[in-house]
Tab-separated table of C-alpha atoms in Angstrom:
chain	number	residue	atom	x	y	z
A	29	UNK	CA	-10.860	-3.310	-13.155
A	30	UNK	CA	-12.126	-4.699	-16.422
A	31	UNK	CA	-15.674	-3.433	-15.751
A	32	UNK	CA	-14.562	0.200	-15.905
A	33	UNK	CA	-14.844	2.085	-19.160
A	34	UNK	CA	-11.746	3.380	-20.911
A	35	UNK	CA	-12.712	6.907	-19.841
A	36	UNK	CA	-13.049	5.820	-16.183
A	37	UNK	CA	-9.698	4.016	-16.264
A	38	UNK	CA	-8.081	7.106	-17.779
A	39	UNK	CA	-9.726	9.342	-15.158
A	40	UNK	CA	-8.387	7.167	-12.330
A	41	UNK	CA	-4.898	6.921	-13.834
A	42	UNK	CA	-4.814	10.686	-14.411
A	43	UNK	CA	-5.972	11.421	-10.859
A	44	UNK	CA	-3.406	9.056	-9.314
A	45	UNK	CA	-0.622	10.440	-11.503
A	46	UNK	CA	-1.629	14.016	-10.670
A	47	UNK	CA	-1.676	13.315	-6.920
A	48	UNK	CA	1.703	11.566	-7.061
A	49	UNK	CA	3.262	14.465	-9.024
A	50	UNK	CA	1.777	16.976	-6.595
A	51	UNK	CA	3.190	14.986	-3.669
A	52	UNK	CA	6.628	14.791	-5.311
A	53	UNK	CA	6.635	18.586	-5.792
A	54	UNK	CA	5.615	19.165	-2.174
A	55	UNK	CA	8.257	16.789	-0.859
A	56	UNK	CA	11.027	18.269	-2.983
A	57	UNK	CA	10.189	21.801	-1.820
A	58	UNK	CA	10.017	20.899	1.863
A	59	UNK	CA	12.407	18.282	3.281
A	60	UNK	CA	10.939	18.367	6.811
A	61	UNK	CA	10.129	14.826	8.070
A	62	UNK	CA	6.848	15.872	9.719
A	63	UNK	CA	5.753	17.659	6.543
A	64	UNK	CA	6.590	14.556	4.506
A	65	UNK	CA	4.624	12.281	6.835
A	66	UNK	CA	1.595	14.587	6.730
A	67	UNK	CA	1.806	14.820	2.930
A	68	UNK	CA	1.896	11.036	2.573
A	69	UNK	CA	-1.045	10.698	4.973
A	70	UNK	CA	-2.977	13.087	2.744
A	71	UNK	CA	-2.120	10.970	-0.317
A	72	UNK	CA	-3.223	7.824	1.531
A	73	UNK	CA	-6.566	9.454	2.396
A	74	UNK	CA	-7.101	10.454	-1.243
A	75	UNK	CA	-6.296	6.926	-2.464
A	76	UNK	CA	-8.666	5.429	0.122
A	77	UNK	CA	-11.470	7.785	-0.951
A	78	UNK	CA	-10.914	6.952	-4.628
A	79	UNK	CA	-10.839	3.223	-3.884
A	80	UNK	CA	-14.104	3.429	-1.942
A	81	UNK	CA	-15.695	5.389	-4.792
A	82	UNK	CA	-14.650	2.718	-7.298
A	83	UNK	CA	-15.908	-0.100	-5.058
A	84	UNK	CA	-19.352	1.547	-4.931
A	85	UNK	CA	-19.698	1.566	-8.737
A	86	UNK	CA	-22.780	-0.493	-9.682
A	87	UNK	CA	-21.949	-3.846	-11.246
A	88	UNK	CA	-18.475	-4.109	-9.750
A	89	UNK	CA	-17.627	-6.763	-7.187
A	90	UNK	CA	-14.498	-6.938	-5.064
A	91	UNK	CA	-13.474	-9.845	-2.863
A	92	UNK	CA	-11.437	-7.541	-0.595
A	93	UNK	CA	-12.613	-7.583	3.006
A	94	UNK	CA	-11.177	-7.833	6.491
A	95	UNK	CA	-8.813	-10.789	6.625
A	96	UNK	CA	-8.245	-10.936	2.861
A	97	UNK	CA	-4.536	-11.145	2.079
A	98	UNK	CA	-4.857	-12.111	-1.592
A	99	UNK	CA	-2.657	-9.267	-2.860
A	100	UNK	CA	-0.170	-9.536	-0.004
A	101	UNK	CA	2.243	-11.689	-1.991
A	102	UNK	CA	2.977	-8.991	-4.565
A	103	UNK	CA	6.176	-6.936	-4.422
A	104	UNK	CA	5.517	-3.578	-2.787
A	105	UNK	CA	7.603	-0.426	-2.795
A	106	UNK	CA	7.322	2.343	-0.219
A	107	UNK	CA	8.651	5.890	-0.241
A	108	UNK	CA	10.658	7.195	2.748
A	109	UNK	CA	7.730	9.053	4.421
A	110	UNK	CA	5.715	5.809	4.346
A	111	UNK	CA	8.631	3.975	5.924
A	112	UNK	CA	8.773	6.643	8.660
A	113	UNK	CA	5.065	6.053	9.369
A	114	UNK	CA	5.498	2.285	9.417
A	115	UNK	CA	8.554	2.536	11.686
A	116	UNK	CA	6.681	4.828	14.084
A	117	UNK	CA	3.814	2.321	14.152
A	118	UNK	CA	6.133	-0.644	14.729
A	119	UNK	CA	7.991	1.116	17.559
A	120	UNK	CA	4.748	0.981	19.551
A	121	UNK	CA	4.806	-2.843	19.510
A	122	UNK	CA	6.279	-4.894	22.360
A	123	UNK	CA	10.027	-5.571	22.024
A	124	UNK	CA	9.454	-9.320	21.539
A	125	UNK	CA	7.049	-8.619	18.664
A	126	UNK	CA	9.533	-6.202	17.104
A	127	UNK	CA	12.304	-8.808	17.322
A	128	UNK	CA	10.139	-11.479	15.677
A	129	UNK	CA	9.156	-9.018	12.955
A	130	UNK	CA	12.773	-8.051	12.274
A	131	UNK	CA	13.608	-11.731	11.842
A	132	UNK	CA	10.655	-12.205	9.424
A	133	UNK	CA	11.821	-9.134	7.485
A	134	UNK	CA	15.348	-10.571	7.200
A	135	UNK	CA	14.022	-13.903	5.943
A	136	UNK	CA	11.712	-12.128	3.492
A	137	UNK	CA	14.495	-9.886	2.164
A	138	UNK	CA	16.693	-12.925	1.574
A	139	UNK	CA	13.875	-14.832	-0.197
A	140	UNK	CA	12.952	-11.819	-2.366
A	141	UNK	CA	16.521	-10.964	-3.398
A	142	UNK	CA	16.836	-11.323	-7.180
A	143	UNK	CA	13.178	-12.268	-7.725
A	144	UNK	CA	11.574	-10.350	-10.597
A	145	UNK	CA	8.535	-8.238	-9.715
A	146	UNK	CA	6.242	-10.263	-11.991
A	147	UNK	CA	7.474	-13.518	-10.400
A	148	UNK	CA	7.257	-12.298	-6.798
A	149	UNK	CA	4.759	-14.401	-4.859
A	150	UNK	CA	6.103	-14.278	-1.316
A	151	UNK	CA	3.753	-13.499	1.587
A	152	UNK	CA	4.394	-10.106	3.172
A	153	UNK	CA	6.339	-10.400	6.429
A	154	UNK	CA	3.952	-7.873	7.970
A	155	UNK	CA	1.052	-10.347	7.808
A	156	UNK	CA	-0.023	-12.106	10.988
A	157	UNK	CA	-2.767	-14.720	10.751
A	158	UNK	CA	-3.621	-13.461	7.257
A	159	UNK	CA	-4.101	-9.874	8.428
A	160	UNK	CA	-1.976	-6.806	7.787
A	161	UNK	CA	-0.324	-5.695	11.020
A	162	UNK	CA	0.250	-2.200	9.612
A	163	UNK	CA	-3.083	-1.768	7.794
A	164	UNK	CA	-3.667	1.773	9.078
A	165	UNK	CA	-0.244	2.898	7.799
A	166	UNK	CA	0.177	0.558	4.800
A	167	UNK	CA	1.937	2.083	1.757
A	168	UNK	CA	0.063	3.720	-1.115
A	169	UNK	CA	0.932	0.778	-3.327
A	170	UNK	CA	-0.968	-1.594	-1.015
A	171	UNK	CA	-3.911	0.807	-0.861
A	172	UNK	CA	-4.242	0.674	-4.649
A	173	UNK	CA	-4.655	-3.114	-4.794
A	174	UNK	CA	-8.252	-4.284	-5.051
A	175	UNK	CA	-8.824	-7.989	-5.646
A	176	UNK	CA	-11.717	-8.472	-8.035
A	177	UNK	CA	-11.456	-12.200	-7.438
A	178	UNK	CA	-9.456	-13.717	-4.616
A	179	UNK	CA	-9.268	-16.984	-6.578
A	180	UNK	CA	-7.080	-15.431	-9.279
A	181	UNK	CA	-4.419	-12.770	-9.325
A	182	UNK	CA	-6.508	-10.040	-10.978
A	183	UNK	CA	-6.368	-6.682	-9.266
């Protein structure tokens, strides 16, 4: 996001940090699974709104669009409520699809074991034909990626 001013970058970083701290406080005060899932959904909505706001800034261009999987080789972390959402989503898939996905996840875990974050360049096992199969419930970390140029690794 090189086209953003220092003040805009600070504003975004401060907002993200504030939302993450607020979520952590909420989750630590209420350990109910449904509460946690709803809280993470709220965070996801806020990240999506912020991302859309940034993408509308005049003079900025993003290569992200349907079918883009440029950032989907980066290492991604997810918090337990996000994993609950993803699991719930995946349980709705046919058994054969679930089995194939579990096998891809095993292969991916083996390939990623010991690889440093900055060296991680392994396609996400949740991609199918270059598209995210869990896009609606993807983790916050994935929601924050915005490829400025799909020909390089700048986000």
